[in-house]
Each structure stands twice: as C-alpha cells, then as structure tokens.
C-alpha cells in the first residue's frame, strides 16, 4: 500500500512538472499577478489622464508629471550651467567673472577639440581663427578671433558660444558645455601659435588648410 502511494505521488508530480512546462512564456497559474505581469511604465507611452496631469494648476488633484527634470538639478558629471543673462551687461561684465572649470587640455583632448573647432567654427572663422573660413565672405562680418580674443576672458568667449552674436548662431545645442569650455582653451592655443606669426601675411583662404587636415 505504501509503495503504491509513493508511485502515485511520483507520477502526479511528474505530471505537474510536464503540465507546468507546456508553454515557456506562460507563467501558469499565478499567485501574485503584479509580479507575473509587469506593470512597468513605458517612457513614451501615453499617460492615463485621469491619474496624471501636465498642468501645474492641477497638481494636488492628480499626479503632476511633465517629463522634465526638476528645476535646478544637474545630470551626473555635467558642468554647472552658465547663468549669465543674455544682455550687454552679461556679456561685458558678468561673463568675465565665470572661470573656465576645466583642467588644461591633454594631447588627445586637444586633438579632439581641434576637430570640433574645425567642424563648428572654422567654416566661418578659419582653422586658425583668422576669419578666413570658406563661409566667411557669404556670412559677412566674421571676426578674427585671434586678434579679438586675447582681450577677452574665458567667460566672454563662452558667452558668445552660449548665445551667439549677430550673424553667429548659438552653439549651446550643438556642443556640450564641456566641449565649449574646451574650445575656449583651444582658442588660447591658437592665440599662442599665432603670436610669433603676426608679421607673416595671412593665407588668402583657409579652406585649403581645412581640407588638408
Ligand atoms: C556662421 C558663421 C560662424 C560660425 C560657424 C561661427 N562664428 Fe563666431 N562669429 C561669426 C560672426 C559673424 C561674428 C561677429 C559677431 C559680431 O560682430 O558681434 C563672430 C564672432 C565671434 C567671436 C568674437 C565675439 C566678439 O565679441 O568680438 C568669437 C570669440 C567667436 N565668434 C567664436 C566662435 C566659435 C568658438 C565658434 C565655433 C563654436 C564660432 N565662432 C562659429 C560667425 C560665425
């Protein structure tokens, strides 16, 4: 009798195992449905408007969620935002108070920043910053950064990239803050290279130099 019971239990448990494995994707009968069926929120899925709201006046009645990071928060590793206002007071007085937060560039960083400068700035300003890039004549009013910038603080150079100036657009969406602060450092290296060469006549157009690089 005891033997029979053991055999019956064995057969029964094997049956349970096989029935349980019928469909690999099915969890079988579920004990805690929230665990078995994920209720994870998909980032771009529409939100249930009876629960969530994007209207700050509705906050309190519903869950306020506007997909933006809370004001004043910074991404990990991100540099502090440039809070100087976009007006002449910001440009001429306040920007000079902002110091370049980066350490001096190393060889590889310098090379990479030179690449970014050639893509974003040299098209107007020329690879050496002498206002002779291929687009300079078309855009008009492009400044020679080398002769203009020695008098400019790092903050002022950053200001120009942050907000743009006259025919020059803002670079805030094309270049990260770190890349822009690096370009400021790169401009300094162009200045020191240009210093002894001021007596030699400048090349007519810089597009050839850009192409060679
Ligand atoms: C579309 C052409 C164009 C591009 C690209 C461009 N600039 Fe300019 N840039 C100008 C013009 C035009 C001016 C002159 C603005 C003025 O007269 O105030 C200028 C002026 C400047 C000045 C001098 C500002 C001053 O107050 O005297 C600096 C510094 C400068 N640019 C840096 C850069 C850097 C760095 C980049 C790349 C991130 C860049 N520019 C890309 C057109 C350009």
PDB file of C-alpha atoms and ligand atoms in Angstrom:
ATOM      1  CA  UNK A   1       0.000   0.000   0.000  1.00  0.00           C
ATOM      2  CA  UNK A   2       2.833   2.360   0.969  1.00  0.00           C
ATOM      3  CA  UNK A   3       4.646   1.560  -2.324  1.00  0.00           C
ATOM      4  CA  UNK A   4       1.541   2.354  -4.307  1.00  0.00           C
ATOM      5  CA  UNK A   5       1.252   5.731  -2.612  1.00  0.00           C
ATOM      6  CA  UNK A   6       4.869   6.567  -3.437  1.00  0.00           C
ATOM      7  CA  UNK A   7       4.431   5.607  -7.102  1.00  0.00           C
ATOM      8  CA  UNK A   8       1.197   7.603  -7.321  1.00  0.00           C
ATOM      9  CA  UNK A   9       2.890  10.691  -5.843  1.00  0.00           C
ATOM     10  CA  UNK A  10       5.817  10.338  -8.310  1.00  0.00           C
ATOM     11  CA  UNK A  11       3.508  10.094 -11.329  1.00  0.00           C
ATOM     12  CA  UNK A  12       1.438  13.004 -10.074  1.00  0.00           C
ATOM     13  CA  UNK A  13       4.470  15.245  -9.510  1.00  0.00           C
ATOM     14  CA  UNK A  14       5.867  14.395 -12.966  1.00  0.00           C
ATOM     15  CA  UNK A  15       2.502  15.279 -14.469  1.00  0.00           C
ATOM     16  CA  UNK A  16       2.583  18.609 -12.656  1.00  0.00           C
ATOM     17  CA  UNK A  17       6.119  19.272 -13.969  1.00  0.00           C
ATOM     18  CA  UNK A  18       5.111  18.472 -17.555  1.00  0.00           C
ATOM     19  CA  UNK A  19       1.888  20.434 -17.470  1.00  0.00           C
ATOM     20  CA  UNK A  20       3.787  23.364 -15.966  1.00  0.00           C
ATOM     21  CA  UNK A  21       6.243  23.329 -18.877  1.00  0.00           C
ATOM     22  CA  UNK A  22       3.635  23.271 -21.614  1.00  0.00           C
ATOM     23  CA  UNK A  23       4.205  26.931 -22.630  1.00  0.00           C
ATOM     24  CA  UNK A  24       7.522  28.504 -21.687  1.00  0.00           C
ATOM     25  CA  UNK A  25       6.159  32.029 -21.926  1.00  0.00           C
ATOM     26  CA  UNK A  26       3.114  31.388 -19.747  1.00  0.00           C
ATOM     27  CA  UNK A  27       3.686  31.739 -16.020  1.00  0.00           C
ATOM     28  CA  UNK A  28       0.991  29.096 -15.357  1.00  0.00           C
ATOM     29  CA  UNK A  29      -1.390  29.851 -12.552  1.00  0.00           C
ATOM     30  CA  UNK A  30      -0.144  32.995 -10.849  1.00  0.00           C
ATOM     31  CA  UNK A  31      -0.098  33.655  -7.180  1.00  0.00           C
ATOM     32  CA  UNK A  32       0.928  37.340  -7.334  1.00  0.00           C
ATOM     33  CA  UNK A  33      -0.236  38.783 -10.684  1.00  0.00           C
ATOM     34  CA  UNK A  34       1.675  42.067 -10.246  1.00  0.00           C
ATOM     35  CA  UNK A  35       4.901  40.091 -10.200  1.00  0.00           C
ATOM     36  CA  UNK A  36       4.000  37.895 -13.162  1.00  0.00           C
ATOM     37  CA  UNK A  37       2.592  40.616 -15.395  1.00  0.00           C
ATOM     38  CA  UNK A  38       4.835  43.651 -15.415  1.00  0.00           C
ATOM     39  CA  UNK A  39       3.160  46.997 -14.805  1.00  0.00           C
ATOM     40  CA  UNK A  40       6.359  48.815 -15.855  1.00  0.00           C
ATOM     41  CA  UNK A  41       5.772  52.272 -17.274  1.00  0.00           C
ATOM     42  CA  UNK A  42       6.941  52.799 -20.861  1.00  0.00           C
ATOM     43  CA  UNK A  43       8.726  56.145 -21.219  1.00  0.00           C
ATOM     44  CA  UNK A  44       6.862  57.399 -24.275  1.00  0.00           C
ATOM     45  CA  UNK A  45       3.542  55.648 -23.693  1.00  0.00           C
ATOM     46  CA  UNK A  46       0.535  57.946 -23.271  1.00  0.00           C
ATOM     47  CA  UNK A  47      -0.249  58.560 -19.618  1.00  0.00           C
ATOM     48  CA  UNK A  48      -3.647  57.905 -18.118  1.00  0.00           C
ATOM     49  CA  UNK A  49      -5.087  61.439 -17.997  1.00  0.00           C
ATOM     50  CA  UNK A  50      -7.443  60.514 -15.155  1.00  0.00           C
ATOM     51  CA  UNK A  51      -4.368  59.937 -12.944  1.00  0.00           C
ATOM     52  CA  UNK A  52      -1.557  62.133 -14.374  1.00  0.00           C
ATOM     53  CA  UNK A  53      -1.504  65.788 -15.331  1.00  0.00           C
ATOM     54  CA  UNK A  54       0.991  68.104 -17.040  1.00  0.00           C
ATOM     55  CA  UNK A  55      -0.879  71.189 -15.817  1.00  0.00           C
ATOM     56  CA  UNK A  56       0.786  72.665 -12.711  1.00  0.00           C
ATOM     57  CA  UNK A  57      -2.614  74.105 -11.611  1.00  0.00           C
ATOM     58  CA  UNK A  58      -3.992  70.590 -11.444  1.00  0.00           C
ATOM     59  CA  UNK A  59      -1.166  69.309  -9.246  1.00  0.00           C
ATOM     60  CA  UNK A  60      -2.557  68.031  -5.978  1.00  0.00           C
ATOM     61  CA  UNK A  61      -5.703  66.597  -7.557  1.00  0.00           C
ATOM     62  CA  UNK A  62      -3.713  64.423  -9.893  1.00  0.00           C
ATOM     63  CA  UNK A  63      -0.093  63.295 -10.125  1.00  0.00           C
ATOM     64  CA  UNK A  64       1.869  66.146 -11.714  1.00  0.00           C
ATOM     65  CA  UNK A  65       4.433  64.831 -14.166  1.00  0.00           C
ATOM     66  CA  UNK A  66       5.741  66.912 -17.084  1.00  0.00           C
ATOM     67  CA  UNK A  67       8.669  64.631 -18.107  1.00  0.00           C
ATOM     68  CA  UNK A  68      11.176  67.418 -17.353  1.00  0.00           C
ATOM     69  CA  UNK A  69      13.943  67.082 -14.765  1.00  0.00           C
ATOM     70  CA  UNK A  70      13.155  69.111 -11.611  1.00  0.00           C
ATOM     71  CA  UNK A  71      14.415  72.702 -11.823  1.00  0.00           C
ATOM     72  CA  UNK A  72      17.979  73.167 -10.623  1.00  0.00           C
ATOM     73  CA  UNK A  73      19.004  69.523 -10.985  1.00  0.00           C
ATOM     74  CA  UNK A  74      22.123  68.502 -12.894  1.00  0.00           C
ATOM     75  CA  UNK A  75      22.951  65.354 -14.770  1.00  0.00           C
ATOM     76  CA  UNK A  76      25.710  63.407 -13.018  1.00  0.00           C
ATOM     77  CA  UNK A  77      29.095  64.578 -14.255  1.00  0.00           C
ATOM     78  CA  UNK A  78      27.567  67.587 -16.036  1.00  0.00           C
ATOM     79  CA  UNK A  79      29.194  71.015 -15.609  1.00  0.00           C
ATOM     80  CA  UNK A  80      27.308  73.836 -13.901  1.00  0.00           C
ATOM     81  CA  UNK A  81      25.010  75.815 -16.188  1.00  0.00           C
ATOM     82  CA  UNK A  82      26.106  79.215 -17.449  1.00  0.00           C
ATOM     83  CA  UNK A  83      23.712  81.527 -15.634  1.00  0.00           C
ATOM     84  CA  UNK A  84      24.928  84.828 -17.051  1.00  0.00           C
ATOM     85  CA  UNK A  85      21.974  86.662 -18.654  1.00  0.00           C
ATOM     86  CA  UNK A  86      21.971  87.274 -22.396  1.00  0.00           C
ATOM     87  CA  UNK A  87      22.349  91.067 -22.388  1.00  0.00           C
ATOM     88  CA  UNK A  88      25.193  93.518 -22.811  1.00  0.00           C
ATOM     89  CA  UNK A  89      25.780  93.664 -19.063  1.00  0.00           C
ATOM     90  CA  UNK A  90      26.106  89.861 -19.062  1.00  0.00           C
ATOM     91  CA  UNK A  91      28.492  89.969 -21.987  1.00  0.00           C
ATOM     92  CA  UNK A  92      30.714  92.802 -20.885  1.00  0.00           C
ATOM     93  CA  UNK A  93      30.797  92.493 -17.105  1.00  0.00           C
ATOM     94  CA  UNK A  94      29.324  89.295 -15.710  1.00  0.00           C
ATOM     95  CA  UNK A  95      30.761  86.760 -18.175  1.00  0.00           C
ATOM     96  CA  UNK A  96      34.318  87.682 -17.134  1.00  0.00           C
ATOM     97  CA  UNK A  97      33.527  86.518 -13.596  1.00  0.00           C
ATOM     98  CA  UNK A  98      32.914  82.948 -14.800  1.00  0.00           C
ATOM     99  CA  UNK A  99      36.124  80.936 -14.744  1.00  0.00           C
ATOM    100  CA  UNK A 100      36.841  78.019 -17.050  1.00  0.00           C
ATOM    101  CA  UNK A 101      36.054  74.953 -14.887  1.00  0.00           C
ATOM    102  CA  UNK A 102      38.314  72.579 -16.838  1.00  0.00           C
ATOM    103  CA  UNK A 103      41.879  71.457 -16.288  1.00  0.00           C
ATOM    104  CA  UNK A 104      44.325  72.252 -19.128  1.00  0.00           C
ATOM    105  CA  UNK A 105      43.745  70.051 -22.177  1.00  0.00           C
ATOM    106  CA  UNK A 106      45.886  66.973 -22.674  1.00  0.00           C
ATOM    107  CA  UNK A 107      47.178  65.892 -26.113  1.00  0.00           C
ATOM    108  CA  UNK A 108      44.183  63.741 -27.083  1.00  0.00           C
ATOM    109  CA  UNK A 109      41.604  66.229 -25.783  1.00  0.00           C
ATOM    110  CA  UNK A 110      43.354  68.988 -27.688  1.00  0.00           C
ATOM    111  CA  UNK A 111      43.218  66.950 -30.874  1.00  0.00           C
ATOM    112  CA  UNK A 112      39.512  66.182 -30.384  1.00  0.00           C
ATOM    113  CA  UNK A 113      38.724  69.810 -29.564  1.00  0.00           C
ATOM    114  CA  UNK A 114      40.615  70.890 -32.674  1.00  0.00           C
ATOM    115  CA  UNK A 115      38.367  68.554 -34.660  1.00  0.00           C
ATOM    116  CA  UNK A 116      35.251  70.125 -33.091  1.00  0.00           C
ATOM    117  CA  UNK A 117      36.581  73.614 -33.756  1.00  0.00           C
ATOM    118  CA  UNK A 118      37.249  72.750 -37.409  1.00  0.00           C
ATOM    119  CA  UNK A 119      33.719  71.373 -37.828  1.00  0.00           C
ATOM    120  CA  UNK A 120      31.795  74.068 -35.966  1.00  0.00           C
ATOM    121  CA  UNK A 121      33.840  77.241 -36.087  1.00  0.00           C
ATOM    122  CA  UNK A 122      36.479  77.001 -38.828  1.00  0.00           C
ATOM    123  CA  UNK A 123      33.827  77.103 -41.527  1.00  0.00           C
ATOM    124  CA  UNK A 124      33.492  80.835 -40.787  1.00  0.00           C
ATOM    125  CA  UNK A 125      36.496  81.690 -38.625  1.00  0.00           C
ATOM    126  CA  UNK A 126      39.092  79.536 -40.411  1.00  0.00           C
ATOM    127  CA  UNK A 127      41.208  76.741 -38.882  1.00  0.00           C
ATOM    128  CA  UNK A 128      43.487  79.373 -37.334  1.00  0.00           C
ATOM    129  CA  UNK A 129      40.636  81.657 -36.286  1.00  0.00           C
ATOM    130  CA  UNK A 130      41.625  84.405 -38.675  1.00  0.00           C
ATOM    131  CA  UNK A 131      38.138  84.987 -40.126  1.00  0.00           C
ATOM    132  CA  UNK A 132      39.033  83.395 -43.463  1.00  0.00           C
ATOM    133  CA  UNK A 133      36.924  80.216 -43.454  1.00  0.00           C
ATOM    134  CA  UNK A 134      35.127  79.186 -46.662  1.00  0.00           C
ATOM    135  CA  UNK A 135      31.818  80.710 -45.462  1.00  0.00           C
ATOM    136  CA  UNK A 136      33.262  83.937 -44.092  1.00  0.00           C
ATOM    137  CA  UNK A 137      32.560  86.037 -47.185  1.00  0.00           C
ATOM    138  CA  UNK A 138      28.986  84.715 -47.525  1.00  0.00           C
ATOM    139  CA  UNK A 139      28.085  85.244 -43.865  1.00  0.00           C
ATOM    140  CA  UNK A 140      29.736  88.628 -43.577  1.00  0.00           C
ATOM    141  CA  UNK A 141      31.075  90.403 -40.520  1.00  0.00           C
ATOM    142  CA  UNK A 142      33.001  87.356 -39.248  1.00  0.00           C
ATOM    143  CA  UNK A 143      35.572  88.424 -36.686  1.00  0.00           C
ATOM    144  CA  UNK A 144      39.184  87.364 -36.455  1.00  0.00           C
ATOM    145  CA  UNK A 145      39.056  85.541 -33.118  1.00  0.00           C
ATOM    146  CA  UNK A 146      42.821  85.686 -32.694  1.00  0.00           C
ATOM    147  CA  UNK A 147      43.086  89.427 -32.788  1.00  0.00           C
ATOM    148  CA  UNK A 148      39.825  89.903 -30.852  1.00  0.00           C
ATOM    149  CA  UNK A 149      40.121  87.226 -28.184  1.00  0.00           C
ATOM    150  CA  UNK A 150      43.351  87.944 -26.244  1.00  0.00           C
ATOM    151  CA  UNK A 151      41.497  90.750 -24.572  1.00  0.00           C
ATOM    152  CA  UNK A 152      38.502  88.513 -23.899  1.00  0.00           C
ATOM    153  CA  UNK A 153      38.094  86.474 -20.741  1.00  0.00           C
ATOM    154  CA  UNK A 154      37.292  82.745 -20.981  1.00  0.00           C
ATOM    155  CA  UNK A 155      33.780  83.573 -19.774  1.00  0.00           C
ATOM    156  CA  UNK A 156      33.243  86.038 -22.599  1.00  0.00           C
ATOM    157  CA  UNK A 157      34.334  83.518 -25.239  1.00  0.00           C
ATOM    158  CA  UNK A 158      31.922  81.047 -23.674  1.00  0.00           C
ATOM    159  CA  UNK A 159      29.161  83.672 -23.660  1.00  0.00           C
ATOM    160  CA  UNK A 160      29.492  84.116 -27.434  1.00  0.00           C
ATOM    161  CA  UNK A 161      29.179  80.349 -27.964  1.00  0.00           C
ATOM    162  CA  UNK A 162      26.282  80.093 -25.497  1.00  0.00           C
ATOM    163  CA  UNK A 163      24.109  82.829 -27.029  1.00  0.00           C
ATOM    164  CA  UNK A 164      25.658  83.634 -30.414  1.00  0.00           C
ATOM    165  CA  UNK A 165      26.207  87.182 -31.615  1.00  0.00           C
ATOM    166  CA  UNK A 166      24.781  88.959 -34.686  1.00  0.00           C
ATOM    167  CA  UNK A 167      25.463  86.663 -37.682  1.00  0.00           C
ATOM    168  CA  UNK A 168      26.850  83.930 -35.466  1.00  0.00           C
ATOM    169  CA  UNK A 169      24.316  81.493 -34.013  1.00  0.00           C
ATOM    170  CA  UNK A 170      24.295  79.900 -30.566  1.00  0.00           C
ATOM    171  CA  UNK A 171      26.274  76.686 -30.167  1.00  0.00           C
ATOM    172  CA  UNK A 172      24.522  75.631 -26.971  1.00  0.00           C
ATOM    173  CA  UNK A 173      22.589  72.847 -28.669  1.00  0.00           C
ATOM    174  CA  UNK A 174      25.407  71.606 -30.915  1.00  0.00           C
ATOM    175  CA  UNK A 175      28.220  71.461 -28.361  1.00  0.00           C
ATOM    176  CA  UNK A 176      28.013  70.356 -24.735  1.00  0.00           C
ATOM    177  CA  UNK A 177      29.152  72.764 -22.018  1.00  0.00           C
ATOM    178  CA  UNK A 178      32.338  70.800 -21.609  1.00  0.00           C
ATOM    179  CA  UNK A 179      33.065  70.901 -25.341  1.00  0.00           C
ATOM    180  CA  UNK A 180      32.516  74.665 -25.385  1.00  0.00           C
ATOM    181  CA  UNK A 181      34.842  75.258 -22.416  1.00  0.00           C
ATOM    182  CA  UNK A 182      37.406  73.107 -24.210  1.00  0.00           C
ATOM    183  CA  UNK A 183      37.047  75.190 -27.365  1.00  0.00           C
ATOM    184  CA  UNK A 184      37.819  78.257 -25.237  1.00  0.00           C
ATOM    185  CA  UNK A 185      41.075  76.546 -24.259  1.00  0.00           C
ATOM    186  CA  UNK A 186      41.693  75.583 -27.868  1.00  0.00           C
ATOM    187  CA  UNK A 187      41.325  79.235 -28.938  1.00  0.00           C
ATOM    188  CA  UNK A 188      44.060  80.091 -26.405  1.00  0.00           C
ATOM    189  CA  UNK A 189      46.385  77.600 -28.092  1.00  0.00           C
ATOM    190  CA  UNK A 190      45.615  79.204 -31.473  1.00  0.00           C
ATOM    191  CA  UNK A 191      46.491  82.589 -29.988  1.00  0.00           C
ATOM    192  CA  UNK A 192      49.854  81.402 -28.724  1.00  0.00           C
ATOM    193  CA  UNK A 193      50.603  79.782 -32.097  1.00  0.00           C
ATOM    194  CA  UNK A 194      49.608  82.944 -33.949  1.00  0.00           C
ATOM    195  CA  UNK A 195      51.625  85.298 -31.733  1.00  0.00           C
ATOM    196  CA  UNK A 196      55.053  84.892 -33.443  1.00  0.00           C
ATOM    197  CA  UNK A 197      53.468  84.661 -36.900  1.00  0.00           C
ATOM    198  CA  UNK A 198      51.798  88.088 -36.874  1.00  0.00           C
ATOM    199  CA  UNK A 199      54.474  89.516 -39.199  1.00  0.00           C
ATOM    200  CA  UNK A 200      53.900  86.879 -41.930  1.00  0.00           C
ATOM    201  CA  UNK A 201      50.978  87.637 -44.272  1.00  0.00           C
ATOM    202  CA  UNK A 202      47.827  85.575 -43.589  1.00  0.00           C
ATOM    203  CA  UNK A 203      46.783  82.958 -46.160  1.00  0.00           C
ATOM    204  CA  UNK A 204      44.094  84.177 -48.565  1.00  0.00           C
ATOM    205  CA  UNK A 205      41.618  81.446 -47.798  1.00  0.00           C
ATOM    206  CA  UNK A 206      41.718  78.804 -45.175  1.00  0.00           C
ATOM    207  CA  UNK A 207      39.608  76.196 -46.941  1.00  0.00           C
ATOM    208  CA  UNK A 208      42.754  74.506 -48.259  1.00  0.00           C
ATOM    209  CA  UNK A 209      44.143  74.193 -44.747  1.00  0.00           C
ATOM    210  CA  UNK A 210      40.838  72.785 -43.528  1.00  0.00           C
ATOM    211  CA  UNK A 211      40.776  70.249 -46.362  1.00  0.00           C
ATOM    212  CA  UNK A 212      44.348  69.146 -45.664  1.00  0.00           C
ATOM    213  CA  UNK A 213      43.553  68.318 -42.018  1.00  0.00           C
TER     214      UNK A 213
HETATM  215  C1  LIG B   1      28.135  81.167 -39.480  1.00  0.00           C
HETATM  216  C2  LIG B   1      29.470  81.652 -39.296  1.00  0.00           C
HETATM  217  C3  LIG B   1      30.068  81.499 -37.918  1.00  0.00           C
HETATM  218  C4  LIG B   1      30.378  80.348 -37.260  1.00  0.00           C
HETATM  219  C5  LIG B   1      30.155  78.924 -37.756  1.00  0.00           C
HETATM  220  C6  LIG B   1      30.978  80.727 -36.015  1.00  0.00           C
HETATM  221  N1  LIG B   1      31.038  82.091 -35.902  1.00  0.00           N
HETATM  222 FE1  LIG B   1      31.916  83.146 -34.419  1.00  0.00          FE
HETATM  223  N2  LIG B   1      31.381  84.865 -35.328  1.00  0.00           N
HETATM  224  C7  LIG B   1      30.686  84.974 -36.506  1.00  0.00           C
HETATM  225  C8  LIG B   1      30.385  86.368 -36.772  1.00  0.00           C
HETATM  226  C9  LIG B   1      29.629  86.891 -37.965  1.00  0.00           C
HETATM  227  C10 LIG B   1      30.934  87.104 -35.684  1.00  0.00           C
HETATM  228  C11 LIG B   1      30.898  88.609 -35.449  1.00  0.00           C
HETATM  229  C12 LIG B   1      29.776  88.917 -34.493  1.00  0.00           C
HETATM  230  C13 LIG B   1      29.810  90.382 -34.080  1.00  0.00           C
HETATM  231  O1  LIG B   1      30.241  91.202 -34.866  1.00  0.00           O
HETATM  232  O2  LIG B   1      29.420  90.659 -32.958  1.00  0.00           O
HETATM  233  C14 LIG B   1      31.577  86.139 -34.806  1.00  0.00           C
HETATM  234  C15 LIG B   1      32.248  86.468 -33.661  1.00  0.00           C
HETATM  235  C16 LIG B   1      32.912  85.587 -32.845  1.00  0.00           C
HETATM  236  C17 LIG B   1      33.733  85.954 -31.717  1.00  0.00           C
HETATM  237  C18 LIG B   1      34.059  87.349 -31.239  1.00  0.00           C
HETATM  238  C19 LIG B   1      32.934  87.924 -30.443  1.00  0.00           C
HETATM  239  C20 LIG B   1      33.198  89.334 -30.026  1.00  0.00           C
HETATM  240  O3  LIG B   1      32.529  89.780 -29.099  1.00  0.00           O
HETATM  241  O4  LIG B   1      34.053  90.007 -30.600  1.00  0.00           O
HETATM  242  C21 LIG B   1      34.170  84.785 -31.164  1.00  0.00           C
HETATM  243  C22 LIG B   1      35.077  84.628 -29.947  1.00  0.00           C
HETATM  244  C23 LIG B   1      33.633  83.698 -31.939  1.00  0.00           C
HETATM  245  N3  LIG B   1      32.871  84.203 -32.974  1.00  0.00           N
HETATM  246  C24 LIG B   1      33.851  82.358 -31.691  1.00  0.00           C
HETATM  247  C25 LIG B   1      33.283  81.320 -32.409  1.00  0.00           C
HETATM  248  C26 LIG B   1      33.425  79.936 -32.052  1.00  0.00           C
HETATM  249  C27 LIG B   1      34.216  79.416 -30.889  1.00  0.00           C
HETATM  250  C28 LIG B   1      32.733  79.231 -32.988  1.00  0.00           C
HETATM  251  C29 LIG B   1      32.506  77.723 -33.021  1.00  0.00           C
HETATM  252  C30 LIG B   1      31.835  77.167 -31.880  1.00  0.00           C
HETATM  253  C31 LIG B   1      32.163  80.167 -33.941  1.00  0.00           C
HETATM  254  N4  LIG B   1      32.517  81.424 -33.539  1.00  0.00           N
HETATM  255  C32 LIG B   1      31.422  79.816 -35.052  1.00  0.00           C
HETATM  256  C33 LIG B   1      30.317  83.936 -37.335  1.00  0.00           C
HETATM  257  C34 LIG B   1      30.470  82.599 -37.050  1.00  0.00           C
END
